[in-house]
Coordinates of C-alpha atoms in Angstrom, one line a residue:
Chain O
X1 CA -64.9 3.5 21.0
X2 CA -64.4 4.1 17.4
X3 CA -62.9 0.8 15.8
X4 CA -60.1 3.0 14.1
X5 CA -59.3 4.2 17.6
X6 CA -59.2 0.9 18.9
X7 CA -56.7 -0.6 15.8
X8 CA -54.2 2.7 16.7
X9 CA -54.2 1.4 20.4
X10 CA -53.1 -2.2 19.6
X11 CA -50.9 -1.1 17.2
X12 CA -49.1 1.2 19.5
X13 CA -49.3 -1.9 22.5
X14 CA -47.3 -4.3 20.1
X15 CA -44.6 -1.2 18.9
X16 CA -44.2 -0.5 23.0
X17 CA -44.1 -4.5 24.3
X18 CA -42.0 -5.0 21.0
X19 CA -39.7 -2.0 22.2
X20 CA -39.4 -3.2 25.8
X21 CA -38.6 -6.8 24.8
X22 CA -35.7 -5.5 22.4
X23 CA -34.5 -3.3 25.5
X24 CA -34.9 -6.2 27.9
X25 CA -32.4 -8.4 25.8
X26 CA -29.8 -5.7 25.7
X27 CA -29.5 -5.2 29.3
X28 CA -29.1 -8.4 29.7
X29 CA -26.4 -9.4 27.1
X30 CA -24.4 -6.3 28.7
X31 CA -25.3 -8.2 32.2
X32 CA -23.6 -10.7 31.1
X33 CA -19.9 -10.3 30.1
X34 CA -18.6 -11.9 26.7
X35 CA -16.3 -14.4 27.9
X36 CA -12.8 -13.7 25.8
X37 CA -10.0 -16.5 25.7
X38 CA -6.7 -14.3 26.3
X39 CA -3.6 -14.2 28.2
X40 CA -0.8 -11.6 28.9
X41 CA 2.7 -12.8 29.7
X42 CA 4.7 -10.7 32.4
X43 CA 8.1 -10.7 32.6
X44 CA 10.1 -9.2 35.2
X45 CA 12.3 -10.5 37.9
X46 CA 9.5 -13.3 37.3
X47 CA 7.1 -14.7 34.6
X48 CA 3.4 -14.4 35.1
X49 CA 0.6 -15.3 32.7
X50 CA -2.7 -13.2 33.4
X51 CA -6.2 -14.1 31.8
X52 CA -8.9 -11.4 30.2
X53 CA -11.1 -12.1 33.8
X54 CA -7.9 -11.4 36.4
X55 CA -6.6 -8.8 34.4
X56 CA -10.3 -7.3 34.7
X57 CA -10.5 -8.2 38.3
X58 CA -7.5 -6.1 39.0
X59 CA -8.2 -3.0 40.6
X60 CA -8.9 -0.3 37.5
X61 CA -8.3 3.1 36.8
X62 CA -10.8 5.2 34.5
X63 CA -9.5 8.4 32.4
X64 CA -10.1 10.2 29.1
X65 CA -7.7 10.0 26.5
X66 CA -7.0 9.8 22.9
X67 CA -4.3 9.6 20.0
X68 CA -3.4 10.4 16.7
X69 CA -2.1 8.7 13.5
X70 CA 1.6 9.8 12.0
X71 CA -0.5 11.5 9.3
X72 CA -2.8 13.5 11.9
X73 CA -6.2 11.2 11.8
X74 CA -7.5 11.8 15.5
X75 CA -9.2 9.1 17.5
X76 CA -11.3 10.2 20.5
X77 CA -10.9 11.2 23.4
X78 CA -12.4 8.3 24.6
X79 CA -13.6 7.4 28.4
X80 CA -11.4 4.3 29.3
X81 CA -10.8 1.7 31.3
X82 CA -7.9 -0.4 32.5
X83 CA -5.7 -1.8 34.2
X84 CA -2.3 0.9 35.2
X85 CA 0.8 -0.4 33.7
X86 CA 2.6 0.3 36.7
X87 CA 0.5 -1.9 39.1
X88 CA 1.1 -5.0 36.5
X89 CA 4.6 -4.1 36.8
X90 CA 4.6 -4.7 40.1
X91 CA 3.5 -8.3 39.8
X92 CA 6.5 -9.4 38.5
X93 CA 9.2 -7.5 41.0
X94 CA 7.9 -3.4 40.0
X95 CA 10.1 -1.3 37.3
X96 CA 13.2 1.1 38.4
X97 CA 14.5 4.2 37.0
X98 CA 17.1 2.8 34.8
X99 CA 14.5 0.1 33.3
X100 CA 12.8 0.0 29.6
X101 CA 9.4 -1.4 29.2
X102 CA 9.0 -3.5 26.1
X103 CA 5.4 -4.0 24.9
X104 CA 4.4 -6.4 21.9
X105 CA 1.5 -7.8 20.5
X106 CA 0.7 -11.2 18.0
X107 CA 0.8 -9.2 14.9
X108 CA 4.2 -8.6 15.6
X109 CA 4.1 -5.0 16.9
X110 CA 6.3 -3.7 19.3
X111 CA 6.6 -0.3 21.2
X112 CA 9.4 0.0 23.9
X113 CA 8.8 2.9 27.1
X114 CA 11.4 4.1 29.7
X115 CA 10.2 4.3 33.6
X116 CA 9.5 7.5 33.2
X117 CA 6.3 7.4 30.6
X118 CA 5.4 4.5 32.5
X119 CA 4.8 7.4 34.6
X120 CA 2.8 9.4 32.8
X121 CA 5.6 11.2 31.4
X122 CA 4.4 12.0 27.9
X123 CA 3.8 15.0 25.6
X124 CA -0.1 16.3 24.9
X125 CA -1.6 17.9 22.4
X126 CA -4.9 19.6 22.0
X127 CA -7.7 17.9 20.4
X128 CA -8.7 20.1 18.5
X129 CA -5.9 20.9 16.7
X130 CA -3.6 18.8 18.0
X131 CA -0.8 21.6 19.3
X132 CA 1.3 20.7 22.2
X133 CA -0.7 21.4 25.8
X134 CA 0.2 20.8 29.2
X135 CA -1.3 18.2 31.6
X136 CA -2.1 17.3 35.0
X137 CA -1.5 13.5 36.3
X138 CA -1.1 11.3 33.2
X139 CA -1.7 7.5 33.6
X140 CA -0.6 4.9 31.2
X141 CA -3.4 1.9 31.4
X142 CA -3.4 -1.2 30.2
X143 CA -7.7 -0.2 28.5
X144 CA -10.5 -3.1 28.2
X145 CA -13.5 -0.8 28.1
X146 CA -13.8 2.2 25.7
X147 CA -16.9 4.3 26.6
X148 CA -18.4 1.9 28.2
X149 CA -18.0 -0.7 25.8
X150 CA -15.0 -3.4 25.2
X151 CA -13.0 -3.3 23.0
X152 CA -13.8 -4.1 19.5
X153 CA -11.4 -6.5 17.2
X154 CA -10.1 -2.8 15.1
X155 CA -9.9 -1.0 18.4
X156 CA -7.6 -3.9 19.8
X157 CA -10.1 -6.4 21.4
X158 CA -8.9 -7.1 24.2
X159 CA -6.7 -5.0 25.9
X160 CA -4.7 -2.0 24.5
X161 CA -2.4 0.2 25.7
X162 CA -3.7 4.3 26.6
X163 CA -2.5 7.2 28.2
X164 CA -5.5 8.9 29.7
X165 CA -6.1 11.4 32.7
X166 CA -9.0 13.6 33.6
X167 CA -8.5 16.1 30.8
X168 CA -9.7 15.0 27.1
X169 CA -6.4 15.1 25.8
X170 CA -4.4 13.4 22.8
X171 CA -1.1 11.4 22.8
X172 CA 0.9 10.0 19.7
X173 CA -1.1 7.4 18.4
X174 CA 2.6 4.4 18.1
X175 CA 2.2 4.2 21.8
X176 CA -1.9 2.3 22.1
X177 CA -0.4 -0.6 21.7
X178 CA -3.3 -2.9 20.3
X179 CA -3.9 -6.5 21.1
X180 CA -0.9 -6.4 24.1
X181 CA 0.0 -10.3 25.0
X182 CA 3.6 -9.5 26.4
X183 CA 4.9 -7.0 28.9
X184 CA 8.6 -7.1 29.5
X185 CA 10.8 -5.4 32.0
X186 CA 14.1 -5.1 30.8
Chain F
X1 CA -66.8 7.7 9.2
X2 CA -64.8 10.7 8.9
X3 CA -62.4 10.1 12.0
X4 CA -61.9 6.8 10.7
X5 CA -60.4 8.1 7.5
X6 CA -58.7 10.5 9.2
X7 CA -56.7 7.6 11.1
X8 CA -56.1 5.6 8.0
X9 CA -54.8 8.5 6.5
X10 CA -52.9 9.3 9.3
X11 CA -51.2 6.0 9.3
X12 CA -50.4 5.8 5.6
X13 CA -48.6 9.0 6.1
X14 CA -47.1 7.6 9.2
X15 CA -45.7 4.6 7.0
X16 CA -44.6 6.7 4.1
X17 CA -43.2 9.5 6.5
X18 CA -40.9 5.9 7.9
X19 CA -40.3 5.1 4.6
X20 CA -38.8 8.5 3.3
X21 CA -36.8 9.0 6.3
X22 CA -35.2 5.5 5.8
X23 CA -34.4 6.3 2.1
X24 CA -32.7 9.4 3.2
X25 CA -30.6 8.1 6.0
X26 CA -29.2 5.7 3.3
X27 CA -25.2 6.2 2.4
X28 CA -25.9 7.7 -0.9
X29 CA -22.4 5.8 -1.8
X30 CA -23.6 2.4 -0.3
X31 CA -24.2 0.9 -3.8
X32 CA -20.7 2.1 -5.2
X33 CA -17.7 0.0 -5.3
X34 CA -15.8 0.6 -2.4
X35 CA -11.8 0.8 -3.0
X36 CA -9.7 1.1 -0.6
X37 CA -6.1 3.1 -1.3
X38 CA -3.6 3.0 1.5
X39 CA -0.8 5.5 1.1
X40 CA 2.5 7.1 2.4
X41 CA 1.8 10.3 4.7
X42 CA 3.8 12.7 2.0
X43 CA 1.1 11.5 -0.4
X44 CA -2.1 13.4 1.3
X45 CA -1.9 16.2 -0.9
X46 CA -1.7 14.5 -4.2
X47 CA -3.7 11.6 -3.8
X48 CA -6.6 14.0 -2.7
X49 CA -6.6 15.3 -6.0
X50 CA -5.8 11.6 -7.7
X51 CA -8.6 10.6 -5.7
X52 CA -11.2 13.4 -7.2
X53 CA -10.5 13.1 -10.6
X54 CA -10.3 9.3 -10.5
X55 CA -13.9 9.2 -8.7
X56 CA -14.9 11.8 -12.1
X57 CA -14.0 9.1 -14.1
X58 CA -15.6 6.5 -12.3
X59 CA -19.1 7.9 -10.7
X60 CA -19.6 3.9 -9.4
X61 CA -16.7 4.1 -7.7
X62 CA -15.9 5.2 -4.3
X63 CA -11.9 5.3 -3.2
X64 CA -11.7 4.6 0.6
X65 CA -7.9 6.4 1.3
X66 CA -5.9 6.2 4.6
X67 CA -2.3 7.8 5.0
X68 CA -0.2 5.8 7.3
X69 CA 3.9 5.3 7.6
X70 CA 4.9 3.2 4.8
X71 CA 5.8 -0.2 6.8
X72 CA 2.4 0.2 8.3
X73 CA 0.6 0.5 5.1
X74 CA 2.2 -2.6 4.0
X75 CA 1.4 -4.4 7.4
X76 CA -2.1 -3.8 6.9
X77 CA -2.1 -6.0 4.0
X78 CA 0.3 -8.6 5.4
X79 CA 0.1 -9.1 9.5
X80 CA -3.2 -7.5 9.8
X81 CA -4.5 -9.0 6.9
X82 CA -7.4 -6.1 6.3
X83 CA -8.3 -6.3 2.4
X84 CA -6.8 -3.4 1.0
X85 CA -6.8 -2.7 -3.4
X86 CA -4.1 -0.5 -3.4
X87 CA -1.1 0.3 -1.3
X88 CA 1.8 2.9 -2.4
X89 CA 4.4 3.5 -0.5
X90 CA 7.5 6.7 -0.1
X91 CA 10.3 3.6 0.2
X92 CA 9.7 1.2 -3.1
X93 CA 12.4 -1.7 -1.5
X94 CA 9.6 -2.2 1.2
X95 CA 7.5 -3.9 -1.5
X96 CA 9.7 -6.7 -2.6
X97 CA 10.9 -6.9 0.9
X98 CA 7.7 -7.5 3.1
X99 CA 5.2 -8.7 0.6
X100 CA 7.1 -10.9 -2.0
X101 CA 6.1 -13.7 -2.7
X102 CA 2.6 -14.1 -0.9
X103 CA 1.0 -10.3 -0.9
X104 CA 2.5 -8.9 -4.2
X105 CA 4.1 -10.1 -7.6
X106 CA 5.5 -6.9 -9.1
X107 CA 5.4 -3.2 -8.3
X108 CA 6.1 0.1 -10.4
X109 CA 7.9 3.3 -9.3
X110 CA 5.8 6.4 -10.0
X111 CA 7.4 9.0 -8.1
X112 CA 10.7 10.5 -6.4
X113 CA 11.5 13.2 -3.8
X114 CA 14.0 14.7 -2.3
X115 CA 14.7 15.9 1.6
X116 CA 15.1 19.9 2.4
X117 CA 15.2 22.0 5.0
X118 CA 12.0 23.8 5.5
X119 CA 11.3 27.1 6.9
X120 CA 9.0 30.6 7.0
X121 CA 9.8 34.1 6.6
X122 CA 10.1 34.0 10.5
X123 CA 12.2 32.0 11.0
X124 CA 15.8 33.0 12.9
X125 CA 18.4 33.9 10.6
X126 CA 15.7 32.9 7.2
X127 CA 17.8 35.5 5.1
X128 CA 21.3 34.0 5.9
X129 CA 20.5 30.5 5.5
X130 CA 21.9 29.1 2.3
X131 CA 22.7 25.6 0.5
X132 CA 26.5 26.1 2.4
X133 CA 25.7 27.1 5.6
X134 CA 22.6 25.2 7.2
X135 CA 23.9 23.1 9.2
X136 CA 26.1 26.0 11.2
X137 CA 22.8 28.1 11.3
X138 CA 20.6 24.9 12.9
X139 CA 23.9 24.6 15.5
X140 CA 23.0 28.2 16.4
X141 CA 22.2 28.2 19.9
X142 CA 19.2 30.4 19.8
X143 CA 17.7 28.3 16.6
X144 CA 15.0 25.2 17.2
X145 CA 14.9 22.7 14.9
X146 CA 12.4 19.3 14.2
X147 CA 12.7 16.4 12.5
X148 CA 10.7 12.9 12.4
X149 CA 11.2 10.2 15.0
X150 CA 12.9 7.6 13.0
X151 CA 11.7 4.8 15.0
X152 CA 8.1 5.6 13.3
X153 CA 8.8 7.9 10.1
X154 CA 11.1 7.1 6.7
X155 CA 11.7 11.2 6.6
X156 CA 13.0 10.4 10.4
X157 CA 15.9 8.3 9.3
X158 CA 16.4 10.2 6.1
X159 CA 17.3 13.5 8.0
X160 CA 20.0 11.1 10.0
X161 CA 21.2 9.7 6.4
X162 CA 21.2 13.6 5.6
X163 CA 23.3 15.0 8.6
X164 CA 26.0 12.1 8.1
X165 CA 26.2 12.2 4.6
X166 CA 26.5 16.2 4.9
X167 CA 29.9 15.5 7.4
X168 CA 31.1 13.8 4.1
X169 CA 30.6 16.1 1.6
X170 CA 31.6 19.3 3.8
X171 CA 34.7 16.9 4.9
X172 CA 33.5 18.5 8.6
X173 CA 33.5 15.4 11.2
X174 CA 31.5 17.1 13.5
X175 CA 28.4 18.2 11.8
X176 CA 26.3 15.6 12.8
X177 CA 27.0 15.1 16.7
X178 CA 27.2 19.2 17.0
X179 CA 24.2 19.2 15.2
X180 CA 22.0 16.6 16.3
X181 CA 23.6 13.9 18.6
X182 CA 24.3 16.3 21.1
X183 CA 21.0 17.0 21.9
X184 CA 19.8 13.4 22.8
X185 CA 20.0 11.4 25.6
X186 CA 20.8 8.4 25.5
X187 CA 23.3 9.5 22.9
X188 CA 23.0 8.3 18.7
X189 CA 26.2 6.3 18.3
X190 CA 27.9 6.4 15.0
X191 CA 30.3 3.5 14.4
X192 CA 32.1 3.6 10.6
X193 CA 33.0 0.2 9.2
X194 CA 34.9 -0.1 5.8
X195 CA 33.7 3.3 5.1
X196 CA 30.1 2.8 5.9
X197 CA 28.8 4.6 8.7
X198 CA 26.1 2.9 10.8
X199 CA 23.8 5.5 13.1
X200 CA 22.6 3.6 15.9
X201 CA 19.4 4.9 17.3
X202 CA 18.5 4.3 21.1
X203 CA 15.5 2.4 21.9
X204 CA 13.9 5.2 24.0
X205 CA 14.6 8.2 21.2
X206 CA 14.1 11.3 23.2
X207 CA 15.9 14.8 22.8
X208 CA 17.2 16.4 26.4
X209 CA 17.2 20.0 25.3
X210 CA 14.9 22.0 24.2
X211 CA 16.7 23.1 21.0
X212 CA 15.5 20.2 18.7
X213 CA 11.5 18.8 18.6
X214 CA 10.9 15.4 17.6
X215 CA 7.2 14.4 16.4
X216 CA 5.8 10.6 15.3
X217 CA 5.1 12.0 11.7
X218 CA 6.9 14.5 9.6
X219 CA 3.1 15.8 8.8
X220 CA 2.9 17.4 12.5
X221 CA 6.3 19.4 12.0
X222 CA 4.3 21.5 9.6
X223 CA 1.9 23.0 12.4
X224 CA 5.3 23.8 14.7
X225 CA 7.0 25.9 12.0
X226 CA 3.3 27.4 11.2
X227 CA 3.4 28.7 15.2
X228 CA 6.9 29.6 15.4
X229 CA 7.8 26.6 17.9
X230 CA 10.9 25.7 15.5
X231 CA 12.6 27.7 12.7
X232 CA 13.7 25.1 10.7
X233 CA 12.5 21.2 9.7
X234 CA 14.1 19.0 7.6
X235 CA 11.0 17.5 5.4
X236 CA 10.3 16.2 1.8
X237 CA 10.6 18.9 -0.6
X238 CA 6.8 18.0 -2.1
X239 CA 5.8 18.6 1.7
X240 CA 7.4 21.5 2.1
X241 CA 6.1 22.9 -1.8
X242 CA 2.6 22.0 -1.1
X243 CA 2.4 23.9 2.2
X244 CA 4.1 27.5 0.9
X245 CA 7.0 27.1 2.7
X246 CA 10.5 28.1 2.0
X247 CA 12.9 25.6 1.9
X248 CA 17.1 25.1 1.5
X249 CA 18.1 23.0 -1.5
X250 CA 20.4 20.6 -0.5
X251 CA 23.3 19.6 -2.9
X252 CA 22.2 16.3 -4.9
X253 CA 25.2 14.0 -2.9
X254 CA 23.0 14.7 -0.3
X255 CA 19.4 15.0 -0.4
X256 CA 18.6 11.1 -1.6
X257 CA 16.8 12.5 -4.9
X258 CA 19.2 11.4 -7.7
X259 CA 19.5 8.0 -8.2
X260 CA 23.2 8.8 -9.6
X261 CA 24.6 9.4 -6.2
X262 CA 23.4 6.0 -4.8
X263 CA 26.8 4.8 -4.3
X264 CA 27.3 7.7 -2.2
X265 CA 24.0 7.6 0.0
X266 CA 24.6 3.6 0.5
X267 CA 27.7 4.3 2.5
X268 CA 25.0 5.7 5.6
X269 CA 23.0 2.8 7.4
X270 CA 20.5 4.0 10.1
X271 CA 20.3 0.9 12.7
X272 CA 16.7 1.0 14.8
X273 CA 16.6 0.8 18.0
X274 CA 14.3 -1.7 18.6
X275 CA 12.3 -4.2 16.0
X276 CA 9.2 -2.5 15.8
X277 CA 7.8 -4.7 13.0
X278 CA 8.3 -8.2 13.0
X279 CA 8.3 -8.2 9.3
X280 CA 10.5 -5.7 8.4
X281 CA 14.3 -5.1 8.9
X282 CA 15.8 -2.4 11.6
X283 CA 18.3 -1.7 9.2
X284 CA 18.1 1.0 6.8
X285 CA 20.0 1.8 4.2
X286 CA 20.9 5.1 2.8
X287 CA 19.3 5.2 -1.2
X288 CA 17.6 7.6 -3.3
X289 CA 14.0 8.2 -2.7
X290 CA 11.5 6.7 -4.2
X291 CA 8.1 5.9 -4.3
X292 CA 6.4 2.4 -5.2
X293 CA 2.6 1.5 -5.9
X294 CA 1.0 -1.8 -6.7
X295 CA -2.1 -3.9 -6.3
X296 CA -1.6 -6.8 -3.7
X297 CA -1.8 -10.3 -4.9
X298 CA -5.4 -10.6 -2.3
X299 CA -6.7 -7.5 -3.3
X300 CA -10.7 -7.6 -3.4
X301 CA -11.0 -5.5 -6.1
X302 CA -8.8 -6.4 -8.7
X303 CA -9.4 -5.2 -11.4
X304 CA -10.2 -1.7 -10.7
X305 CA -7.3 -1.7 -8.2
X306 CA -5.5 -2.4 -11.6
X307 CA -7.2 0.6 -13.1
X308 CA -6.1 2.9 -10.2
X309 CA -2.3 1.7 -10.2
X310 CA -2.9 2.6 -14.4
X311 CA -4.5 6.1 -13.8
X312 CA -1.9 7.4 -11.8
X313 CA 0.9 6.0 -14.1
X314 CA -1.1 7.4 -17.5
X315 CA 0.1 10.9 -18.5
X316 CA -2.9 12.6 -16.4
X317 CA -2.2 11.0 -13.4
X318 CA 1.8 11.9 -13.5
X319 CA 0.2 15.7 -14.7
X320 CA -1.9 15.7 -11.3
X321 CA 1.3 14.8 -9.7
X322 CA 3.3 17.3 -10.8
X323 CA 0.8 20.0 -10.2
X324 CA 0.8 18.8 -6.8
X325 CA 4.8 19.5 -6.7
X326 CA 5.0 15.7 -6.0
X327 CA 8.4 14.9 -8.4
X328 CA 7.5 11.9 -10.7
X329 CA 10.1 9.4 -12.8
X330 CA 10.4 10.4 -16.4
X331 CA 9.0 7.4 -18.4
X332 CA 9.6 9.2 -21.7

């Protein structure tokens, strides 16, 4: 075999063993899950504290869903992940009809809900351009994972607040709550 | 012999062929300076253009700009702690209030507005409507209205300072519950004390009729009134110029645009609902309009944050402004 020939081959051996190793080390840093130091404070007729892991062990819900600034800027719709508000709610005695949701985060943010967009009682819009539609079941979710991925520290890392259901639709951007450490029935 | 050269050849193409491709999937800006301008919503339109001509003056410099809500600009500098050059904001008071002494030394006002009501030619009743009779025609059973959720939006709680101040200067007690606090459930209390009235807004800020729309941003009322899902929105008047639409002057004890009524707007306080900001107050209290801009103390660009803050103040930044119908301060 010509010696040029052979040189191509090897070079093309190290660029495909050099490929697979690179490949190999991603799979498994997504194998293994970041371990994130977090907890969430419910408070209902009782106070729990929740970590990142239980909060994550919790039975999840998966939707599409996305929201947009005060001035218009759109953000997704993403696939995500979470937790449903309501099922949290219920750790700490459930929420009724004539209750308010108040959800806050460390940079002092706050965003308050009644029972019924706990729900999924909110208005949609289009994403293209972002006029009102109509929607099927809406969830409200307490997201760790946006397509596929958690959360990054602009997107809210770790948990944030979305309103998602099968459609790709849009929601007011004020209620994804970002960095939620407090849930409070009142 | 041949093949071989053939190979090498091929491979040195290969290389260059990587090469080129790598130079061209470069950010052609990546080796500008990157500033970033955070600014008041009613500011898109003008700072575009502030943006453009500033960029012709500065080919090494690329402006980064992001409209937010005014509070939230300022909280990106001061709870989120991103670096931000510039912020400038449609409520001046909000700089001394939430970034003295740590985030800012000093501020300068550069610009003023005004609030109208806003409409189209299609709108119900758009040839009767006059600077008199607005608030009978948005009471109209068969007319749809929007405004801004004031929870999230400075024009929000502006059109409740409007509608109040209105029952004072019509002498008509009823204009603002007939008008709006009828329409909302839970209701917007109204308490007066020693002539000042306080407007209570409910936590959960929801309207339970279909007569009035409320949005986050007063930016997403524009697309409503372009569809014919309202008639009538009660906006800045730059907004409303720089879209084409038509619009109601209201009278000057009104509006919040002259600074020689503030006595008048101070006696309306809009009370939030809820603390939505840790930093900043939920009271708000009825003054004229206007707009503030200044270079925070941790800005990473400094100086040519300075420069920005300068070009908009110089005469050809207030010219861009005014050719953008966004009312500045006269300096002269």
């Amino acid at each position: 075999m010509n010696r040029g020939v052979k040189v191509l081959i090897i070079l093309l051996a190290v660029a495909t063993i050099t490929l697979g190793i690179i490949a190999l080390s991603d799979t498994y840093r997504i194998g293994q899950r970041e371990e994130i130091d977090w907890n969430l404070t419910l408070l209902g007729d009782e106070e729990k504290v929740l970590t990142y892991d239980e909060i994550v062990a919790m039975p999840s819900y998966e939707g599409h869903g996305g929201f947009f600034t005060t001035v218009g800027m759109k953000n997704g719709p993403f696939r995500c992940e979470g937790v449903p508000i309501e099922d949290l709610c219920n750790l700490v005695g459930g929420i009724g009809p004539s209750d308010t949701l108040w959800v806050s985060a460390p940079d002092g943010y706050m965003m308050v809900f009644d029972y019924d967009q706990v729900m999924g009682d909110f208005t949609t819009f289009d994403p293209d351009d972002l006029r009102e539609v109509s929607h099927g079941e809406l969830s409200m979710i307490l997201m760790y994972e946006q397509d596929g991925e958690i959360l990054s520290d602009d997107d809210g890392k770790p948990i944030k607040i979305a309103i998602v259901s099968e459609d790709e639709l849009m929601t007011e951007g004020s209620y994804w709550v970002k960095w939620v450490n407090r849930i409070e029935i009142r | 012999m041949k093949k071989r050269s053939i190979i090498q050849l091929a491979l040195i193409l290969l290389v260059c062929v990587l090469l080129v491709s790598i130079a061209l999937t470069q950010d052609k800006d990546q080796d500008k300076e990157k500033i970033r301008v955070f600014y008041a919503g009613s500011l898109i339109v003008p700072f575009e253009e502030i943006e453009r001509e500033f960029e012709k003056l500065h080919p090494d410099v690329d402006l980064q700009m992001e409209g937010h809500g005014s509070i939230q600009v300022i909280r990106h500098v001061t709870e989120i702690h991103e670096g931000v050059d510039v912020i400038a904001v449609a409520d001046s008071s909000l700089i001394p209030d939430m970034m003295y002494p740590d985030y800012a030394e000093s501020y300068i006002e550069f610009a003023t507005n005004e609030m109208v009501i806003a409409y189209t030619d299609d709108s119900r009743y758009a040839d009767e409507i006059t600077e008199e009779n607005w608030y009978e025609i948005l009471k109209r059973p068969d007319v749809k209205f929007g405004f801004s959720n004031p929870m999230l939006d400075s024009c929000g709680y502006r059109t409740l300072m409007v509608a109040q101040l209105a029952e004072i200067y019509y002498e008509n007690q009823t204009i603002f519950e007939d008008m709006i606090g009828c329409n909302f459930n839970p209701p917007i209390l109204v308490n007066e004390k020693n002539g000042t009235y306080i407007i209570v807004v409910p936590a959960i800020f929801e309207p339970d009729t279909k007569k009035v729309i409320v949005r986050g941003g007063s930016v997403q009322l524009l697309s409503l009134l372009e569809y014919g899902e309202i008639d009538y929105a009660f906006l800045y008047k730059s907004v409303a110029e720089q879209h084409g639409l038509r619009s109601v002057d209201l009278p000057s004890e009104i509006d919040l645009g002259s600074p020689e009524y503030e006595d008048t707007y101070e006696k309306v306080v809009v009370q939030l609902g809820f603390q939505r900001f840790s930093s900043a107050d939920i009271d708000r209290i009825g003054k004229s309009i206007l707009y503030g801009i200044t270079a925070p103390s941790n800005a990473p660009n400094k100086d040519i944050a300075t420069e920005f803050v300068e070009f908009v103040m110089s005469e050809e930044g207030q010219s861009i402004l005014h050719e953008m119908n966004q009312p500045t301060l006269d300096y002269t």
